[in-house]
Each structure stands twice: as structure tokens, then as C-alpha cells.
Amino acid sequence: MTTKTDPPAGAEAPSKEPNSRRDFLMKAGLGAGVVALVGQAGASLRSLVPNVSYDAPTTVKLGAPIDFPDGMKFLPDERLFVFREGKTFHAISAVCTHLGCTVRAEALSKVEEASVEGKPLRLTHRFQCPCHGSKYSGDGTNQTGPAPKPLAWYHLSVAVDDGQLVVDLAQEVGHDFRLTVA
Ligand code: FES
């Protein structure tokens, strides 16, 4: 049998915090924990996204115009054919429009004069893909095989600082595009 005893005289009775105060302290502690967790998660996610973009630039300097022979020059790094007719230049992609193999240029036995999109064009080559046999005419138009569309033509310009030819591999142009250098 137990008997209930009063606290000795002079001793403090156990404190009885009001419920509202205890709730407030618990909620405040919980809130601080959630804020800390969210902050940490945000910092972790942010660390996955770099401040700097490391995408490759789309413009590439190709060299001085004088370094390009009259006719065609293949640039393997850019997978690009650059054609020169005197002072005018145009550039055709060597990337097959089927599944992206590098097409090969084949010199025509006889240079052809053609009108492409209303502009004269001297055709010196045609192209064919070694992977699945697509064939393209000298201006890059797909003729046979699974290639669904023509080879891309890219924008050319002259760099203001050193006069080199510059290709923009993100800027496709029509088959009437020509760059004329001074
Ligand atoms: S990748 Fe060129 S024909 Fe298939």
C-alpha cells in the first residue's frame, strides 16, 4: 500500500509548464529542423548544377580564306566540307541525316554548272554514306537511300579580329547562301 506524501517544506513542486508554451517550443524546434533540412537539400541540389556552361561553342574558326583551295576541302574535326569558288564560300555538313555517319565526297568526272535555289552553283562532288548507302547530290540534296533530308549547310562569316573563316554549326542556312570575302 502506497501513501501519497507532500513535498518537504521549502522544496519546489515540479514545474507544470502551461501546455501552450510547451507546444510552442516543440513547434519552434520542429520548424527549425525542417528549415535546416530544406536548406541542406537545396544546397546539395545546387551543387549539382555548375555555374559555368561547358557546352562546346558552336562557332569554330577554320583558317584564313586563302588557305582554302578552289574547289573543296574536307575538315574532319568539324565534319564539314568547305567549297570555294574564287571569293565565294559555302559549307556543307558531312553528317549523314540518317544516323549520323560521316559521308564521303566523290569527285565528279566533270564539273557541273547548276542552279540551286535560283543561284548558280558549280558542282564538283557528290556525297555518299558508307553506313547504309544514302547518296546526296553536290549541293547536299538526298537522292537515294534512307537519308530523310538534305545535308545541312552552315553559316560562314569572317572573324573581325583575324580574318579567318568562321562556321556556326548551330546556324543552318539555305542552299542559296554564299559568303563573299573581300
Ligand atoms: S547513317 Fe548514312 S545512310 Fe545510314
PDB file of C-alpha atoms and ligand atoms in Angstrom:
ATOM      1  CA  MET A   1       0.000   0.000   0.000  1.00  0.00           C
ATOM      2  CA  THR A   2       1.336   3.342  -1.007  1.00  0.00           C
ATOM      3  CA  THR A   3       0.790   6.593   0.649  1.00  0.00           C
ATOM      4  CA  LYS A   4       0.894   9.940  -1.019  1.00  0.00           C
ATOM      5  CA  THR A   5       3.404  12.294   0.569  1.00  0.00           C
ATOM      6  CA  ASP A   6       3.549  16.034   0.195  1.00  0.00           C
ATOM      7  CA  PRO A   7       6.915  17.527  -0.802  1.00  0.00           C
ATOM      8  CA  PRO A   8       9.006  18.558   2.138  1.00  0.00           C
ATOM      9  CA  ALA A   9       8.534  22.076   3.252  1.00  0.00           C
ATOM     10  CA  GLY A  10      10.703  24.532   1.309  1.00  0.00           C
ATOM     11  CA  ALA A  11      11.109  22.189  -1.692  1.00  0.00           C
ATOM     12  CA  GLU A  12       9.688  23.383  -5.017  1.00  0.00           C
ATOM     13  CA  ALA A  13       6.860  21.458  -6.510  1.00  0.00           C
ATOM     14  CA  PRO A  14       7.655  20.054 -10.044  1.00  0.00           C
ATOM     15  CA  SER A  15       7.052  22.814 -12.543  1.00  0.00           C
ATOM     16  CA  LYS A  16       3.966  22.497 -14.583  1.00  0.00           C
ATOM     17  CA  GLU A  17       4.544  24.345 -17.857  1.00  0.00           C
ATOM     18  CA  PRO A  18       1.419  25.549 -19.470  1.00  0.00           C
ATOM     19  CA  ASN A  19       0.524  23.343 -22.420  1.00  0.00           C
ATOM     20  CA  SER A  20       0.530  26.251 -24.878  1.00  0.00           C
ATOM     21  CA  ARG A  21       4.149  27.149 -24.049  1.00  0.00           C
ATOM     22  CA  ARG A  22       5.361  23.559 -24.407  1.00  0.00           C
ATOM     23  CA  ASP A  23       3.550  23.231 -27.743  1.00  0.00           C
ATOM     24  CA  PHE A  24       5.078  26.454 -28.944  1.00  0.00           C
ATOM     25  CA  LEU A  25       8.611  25.302 -28.050  1.00  0.00           C
ATOM     26  CA  MET A  26       8.069  21.926 -29.724  1.00  0.00           C
ATOM     27  CA  LYS A  27       6.743  23.511 -32.891  1.00  0.00           C
ATOM     28  CA  ALA A  28       9.567  26.046 -32.974  1.00  0.00           C
ATOM     29  CA  GLY A  29      12.126  23.237 -32.652  1.00  0.00           C
ATOM     30  CA  LEU A  30      10.423  21.199 -35.350  1.00  0.00           C
ATOM     31  CA  GLY A  31      10.243  24.216 -37.656  1.00  0.00           C
ATOM     32  CA  ALA A  32      13.937  24.957 -37.204  1.00  0.00           C
ATOM     33  CA  GLY A  33      14.749  21.341 -38.051  1.00  0.00           C
ATOM     34  CA  VAL A  34      12.659  21.433 -41.208  1.00  0.00           C
ATOM     35  CA  VAL A  35      14.239  24.728 -42.304  1.00  0.00           C
ATOM     36  CA  ALA A  36      17.713  23.293 -41.742  1.00  0.00           C
ATOM     37  CA  LEU A  37      16.873  20.151 -43.731  1.00  0.00           C
ATOM     38  CA  VAL A  38      15.361  22.090 -46.628  1.00  0.00           C
ATOM     39  CA  GLY A  39      18.353  24.415 -46.704  1.00  0.00           C
ATOM     40  CA  GLN A  40      20.757  21.497 -46.789  1.00  0.00           C
ATOM     41  CA  ALA A  41      18.781  19.745 -49.525  1.00  0.00           C
ATOM     42  CA  GLY A  42      18.735  22.951 -51.575  1.00  0.00           C
ATOM     43  CA  ALA A  43      22.480  23.378 -51.169  1.00  0.00           C
ATOM     44  CA  SER A  44      23.056  19.765 -52.234  1.00  0.00           C
ATOM     45  CA  LEU A  45      20.903  20.173 -55.335  1.00  0.00           C
ATOM     46  CA  ARG A  46      22.559  23.493 -56.201  1.00  0.00           C
ATOM     47  CA  SER A  47      25.975  21.850 -56.045  1.00  0.00           C
ATOM     48  CA  LEU A  48      24.874  19.542 -58.866  1.00  0.00           C
ATOM     49  CA  VAL A  49      24.318  22.466 -61.240  1.00  0.00           C
ATOM     50  CA  PRO A  50      27.538  24.179 -62.352  1.00  0.00           C
ATOM     51  CA  ASN A  51      27.697  27.966 -62.527  1.00  0.00           C
ATOM     52  CA  VAL A  52      29.565  27.755 -65.822  1.00  0.00           C
ATOM     53  CA  SER A  53      28.322  26.148 -69.042  1.00  0.00           C
ATOM     54  CA  TYR A  54      30.834  23.757 -70.558  1.00  0.00           C
ATOM     55  CA  ASP A  55      28.869  23.228 -73.778  1.00  0.00           C
ATOM     56  CA  ALA A  56      31.156  23.307 -76.783  1.00  0.00           C
ATOM     57  CA  PRO A  57      30.954  26.615 -78.663  1.00  0.00           C
ATOM     58  CA  THR A  58      29.059  26.369 -81.921  1.00  0.00           C
ATOM     59  CA  THR A  59      31.301  28.776 -83.827  1.00  0.00           C
ATOM     60  CA  VAL A  60      34.652  27.464 -84.990  1.00  0.00           C
ATOM     61  CA  LYS A  61      37.476  29.294 -86.736  1.00  0.00           C
ATOM     62  CA  LEU A  62      38.523  27.339 -89.804  1.00  0.00           C
ATOM     63  CA  GLY A  63      41.590  29.237 -91.035  1.00  0.00           C
ATOM     64  CA  ALA A  64      42.356  32.049 -93.456  1.00  0.00           C
ATOM     65  CA  PRO A  65      40.291  32.073 -96.678  1.00  0.00           C
ATOM     66  CA  ILE A  66      43.499  31.931 -98.678  1.00  0.00           C
ATOM     67  CA  ASP A  67      44.275  28.550 -97.132  1.00  0.00           C
ATOM     68  CA  PHE A  68      41.266  27.024 -98.853  1.00  0.00           C
ATOM     69  CA  PRO A  69      41.843  25.714-102.352  1.00  0.00           C
ATOM     70  CA  ASP A  70      39.446  26.452-105.154  1.00  0.00           C
ATOM     71  CA  GLY A  71      37.077  23.502-105.072  1.00  0.00           C
ATOM     72  CA  MET A  72      36.512  21.510-101.884  1.00  0.00           C
ATOM     73  CA  LYS A  73      38.346  20.988 -98.602  1.00  0.00           C
ATOM     74  CA  PHE A  74      37.206  18.425 -96.017  1.00  0.00           C
ATOM     75  CA  LEU A  75      37.642  19.354 -92.347  1.00  0.00           C
ATOM     76  CA  PRO A  76      37.428  16.095 -90.339  1.00  0.00           C
ATOM     77  CA  ASP A  77      37.275  17.732 -86.897  1.00  0.00           C
ATOM     78  CA  GLU A  78      34.190  19.733 -87.849  1.00  0.00           C
ATOM     79  CA  ARG A  79      32.897  17.039 -90.234  1.00  0.00           C
ATOM     80  CA  LEU A  80      32.471  19.760 -92.789  1.00  0.00           C
ATOM     81  CA  PHE A  81      33.078  20.327 -96.500  1.00  0.00           C
ATOM     82  CA  VAL A  82      34.075  23.879 -97.362  1.00  0.00           C
ATOM     83  CA  PHE A  83      33.702  24.850-101.009  1.00  0.00           C
ATOM     84  CA  ARG A  84      35.411  27.794-102.618  1.00  0.00           C
ATOM     85  CA  GLU A  85      34.648  29.430-105.938  1.00  0.00           C
ATOM     86  CA  GLY A  86      37.048  32.352-106.229  1.00  0.00           C
ATOM     87  CA  LYS A  87      35.967  34.721-103.479  1.00  0.00           C
ATOM     88  CA  THR A  88      32.762  32.917-102.512  1.00  0.00           C
ATOM     89  CA  PHE A  89      32.461  30.134 -99.986  1.00  0.00           C
ATOM     90  CA  HIS A  90      29.806  27.770 -98.714  1.00  0.00           C
ATOM     91  CA  ALA A  91      29.954  24.929 -96.204  1.00  0.00           C
ATOM     92  CA  ILE A  92      28.089  21.614 -96.255  1.00  0.00           C
ATOM     93  CA  SER A  93      27.868  19.228 -93.319  1.00  0.00           C
ATOM     94  CA  ALA A  94      29.396  15.780 -93.691  1.00  0.00           C
ATOM     95  CA  VAL A  95      26.986  14.337 -91.113  1.00  0.00           C
ATOM     96  CA  CYS A  96      24.553  11.929 -92.747  1.00  0.00           C
ATOM     97  CA  THR A  97      20.967  12.828 -91.956  1.00  0.00           C
ATOM     98  CA  HIS A  98      20.049   9.169 -91.492  1.00  0.00           C
ATOM     99  CA  LEU A  99      22.011   8.054 -88.426  1.00  0.00           C
ATOM    100  CA  GLY A 100      24.907  10.479 -88.376  1.00  0.00           C
ATOM    101  CA  CYS A 101      27.761   8.649 -90.121  1.00  0.00           C
ATOM    102  CA  THR A 102      30.326  10.801 -91.903  1.00  0.00           C
ATOM    103  CA  VAL A 103      29.580  10.915 -95.607  1.00  0.00           C
ATOM    104  CA  ARG A 104      32.315  10.701 -98.211  1.00  0.00           C
ATOM    105  CA  ALA A 105      32.812  13.119-101.066  1.00  0.00           C
ATOM    106  CA  GLU A 106      33.314  11.697-104.515  1.00  0.00           C
ATOM    107  CA  ALA A 107      34.748  13.964-107.201  1.00  0.00           C
ATOM    108  CA  LEU A 108      32.585  14.229-110.295  1.00  0.00           C
ATOM    109  CA  SER A 109      34.286  13.247-113.535  1.00  0.00           C
ATOM    110  CA  LYS A 110      33.128  16.553-114.970  1.00  0.00           C
ATOM    111  CA  VAL A 111      32.261  19.773-113.126  1.00  0.00           C
ATOM    112  CA  GLU A 112      28.562  20.589-113.469  1.00  0.00           C
ATOM    113  CA  GLU A 113      27.032  24.046-113.535  1.00  0.00           C
ATOM    114  CA  ALA A 114      23.730  24.025-111.709  1.00  0.00           C
ATOM    115  CA  SER A 115      21.147  26.483-110.483  1.00  0.00           C
ATOM    116  CA  VAL A 116      20.308  25.835-106.833  1.00  0.00           C
ATOM    117  CA  GLU A 117      17.519  27.857-105.268  1.00  0.00           C
ATOM    118  CA  GLY A 118      17.927  30.391-108.039  1.00  0.00           C
ATOM    119  CA  LYS A 119      21.671  30.835-107.623  1.00  0.00           C
ATOM    120  CA  PRO A 120      24.372  29.343-109.818  1.00  0.00           C
ATOM    121  CA  LEU A 121      26.462  26.655-108.159  1.00  0.00           C
ATOM    122  CA  ARG A 122      29.407  24.739-109.519  1.00  0.00           C
ATOM    123  CA  LEU A 123      29.082  21.101-108.529  1.00  0.00           C
ATOM    124  CA  THR A 124      32.417  19.368-108.186  1.00  0.00           C
ATOM    125  CA  HIS A 125      31.461  16.429-105.939  1.00  0.00           C
ATOM    126  CA  ARG A 126      28.627  14.245-104.807  1.00  0.00           C
ATOM    127  CA  PHE A 127      28.347  12.504-101.460  1.00  0.00           C
ATOM    128  CA  GLN A 128      27.610   9.026-100.284  1.00  0.00           C
ATOM    129  CA  CYS A 129      27.273   7.471 -96.875  1.00  0.00           C
ATOM    130  CA  PRO A 130      29.300   4.339 -96.132  1.00  0.00           C
ATOM    131  CA  CYS A 131      26.853   3.087 -93.491  1.00  0.00           C
ATOM    132  CA  HIS A 132      23.581   2.456 -95.299  1.00  0.00           C
ATOM    133  CA  GLY A 133      24.271   3.740 -98.777  1.00  0.00           C
ATOM    134  CA  SER A 134      22.492   7.086 -98.862  1.00  0.00           C
ATOM    135  CA  LYS A 135      23.544   9.264-101.772  1.00  0.00           C
ATOM    136  CA  TYR A 136      23.458  13.039-101.976  1.00  0.00           C
ATOM    137  CA  SER A 137      23.947  15.378-104.921  1.00  0.00           C
ATOM    138  CA  GLY A 138      26.648  18.049-104.985  1.00  0.00           C
ATOM    139  CA  ASP A 139      24.513  20.580-103.129  1.00  0.00           C
ATOM    140  CA  GLY A 140      23.721  18.018-100.421  1.00  0.00           C
ATOM    141  CA  THR A 141      20.232  17.055-101.583  1.00  0.00           C
ATOM    142  CA  ASN A 142      19.382  13.494-100.563  1.00  0.00           C
ATOM    143  CA  GLN A 143      18.731  11.358-103.643  1.00  0.00           C
ATOM    144  CA  THR A 144      18.640   7.678-102.689  1.00  0.00           C
ATOM    145  CA  GLY A 145      18.878   5.569 -99.544  1.00  0.00           C
ATOM    146  CA  PRO A 146      17.359   6.056 -96.105  1.00  0.00           C
ATOM    147  CA  ALA A 147      18.578   9.647 -95.543  1.00  0.00           C
ATOM    148  CA  PRO A 148      15.394  11.603 -94.820  1.00  0.00           C
ATOM    149  CA  LYS A 149      16.643  15.082 -95.697  1.00  0.00           C
ATOM    150  CA  PRO A 150      19.499  17.019 -97.317  1.00  0.00           C
ATOM    151  CA  LEU A 151      22.887  17.582 -95.707  1.00  0.00           C
ATOM    152  CA  ALA A 152      22.906  20.794 -93.683  1.00  0.00           C
ATOM    153  CA  TRP A 153      24.513  23.948 -94.969  1.00  0.00           C
ATOM    154  CA  TYR A 154      26.069  26.112 -92.271  1.00  0.00           C
ATOM    155  CA  HIS A 155      26.546  29.840 -91.928  1.00  0.00           C
ATOM    156  CA  LEU A 156      30.027  31.156 -92.698  1.00  0.00           C
ATOM    157  CA  SER A 157      31.463  34.535 -91.752  1.00  0.00           C
ATOM    158  CA  VAL A 158      34.815  36.259 -91.453  1.00  0.00           C
ATOM    159  CA  ALA A 159      36.263  36.850 -87.970  1.00  0.00           C
ATOM    160  CA  VAL A 160      36.729  40.573 -87.304  1.00  0.00           C
ATOM    161  CA  ASP A 161      39.906  40.075 -85.298  1.00  0.00           C
ATOM    162  CA  ASP A 162      41.997  37.971 -87.656  1.00  0.00           C
ATOM    163  CA  GLY A 163      40.042  37.488 -90.881  1.00  0.00           C
ATOM    164  CA  GLN A 164      39.654  33.716 -90.512  1.00  0.00           C
ATOM    165  CA  LEU A 165      36.644  31.899 -91.875  1.00  0.00           C
ATOM    166  CA  VAL A 166      34.182  31.082 -89.096  1.00  0.00           C
ATOM    167  CA  VAL A 167      31.497  28.438 -89.269  1.00  0.00           C
ATOM    168  CA  ASP A 168      28.473  28.437 -86.987  1.00  0.00           C
ATOM    169  CA  LEU A 169      27.476  24.810 -86.581  1.00  0.00           C
ATOM    170  CA  ALA A 170      24.227  25.835 -84.895  1.00  0.00           C
ATOM    171  CA  GLN A 171      23.057  28.028 -87.751  1.00  0.00           C
ATOM    172  CA  GLU A 172      21.725  26.219 -90.776  1.00  0.00           C
ATOM    173  CA  VAL A 173      21.275  28.244 -93.942  1.00  0.00           C
ATOM    174  CA  GLY A 174      19.583  27.710 -97.300  1.00  0.00           C
ATOM    175  CA  HIS A 175      21.342  26.336-100.363  1.00  0.00           C
ATOM    176  CA  ASP A 176      21.467  29.853-101.782  1.00  0.00           C
ATOM    177  CA  PHE A 177      23.831  31.035 -99.032  1.00  0.00           C
ATOM    178  CA  ARG A 178      27.237  32.311-100.168  1.00  0.00           C
ATOM    179  CA  LEU A 179      29.922  34.135 -98.225  1.00  0.00           C
ATOM    180  CA  THR A 180      31.919  36.519-100.371  1.00  0.00           C
ATOM    181  CA  VAL A 181      35.228  37.684 -98.903  1.00  0.00           C
ATOM    182  CA  ALA A 182      36.972  40.889 -99.923  1.00  0.00           C
TER     183      ALA A 182
HETATM  184  S1  FES B   1      23.895   6.765 -91.489  1.00  0.00           S
HETATM  185 FE1  FES B   1      24.059   7.365 -93.533  1.00  0.00          FE
HETATM  186  S2  FES B   1      22.751   6.101 -94.596  1.00  0.00           S
HETATM  187 FE2  FES B   1      22.536   5.488 -92.559  1.00  0.00          FE
END
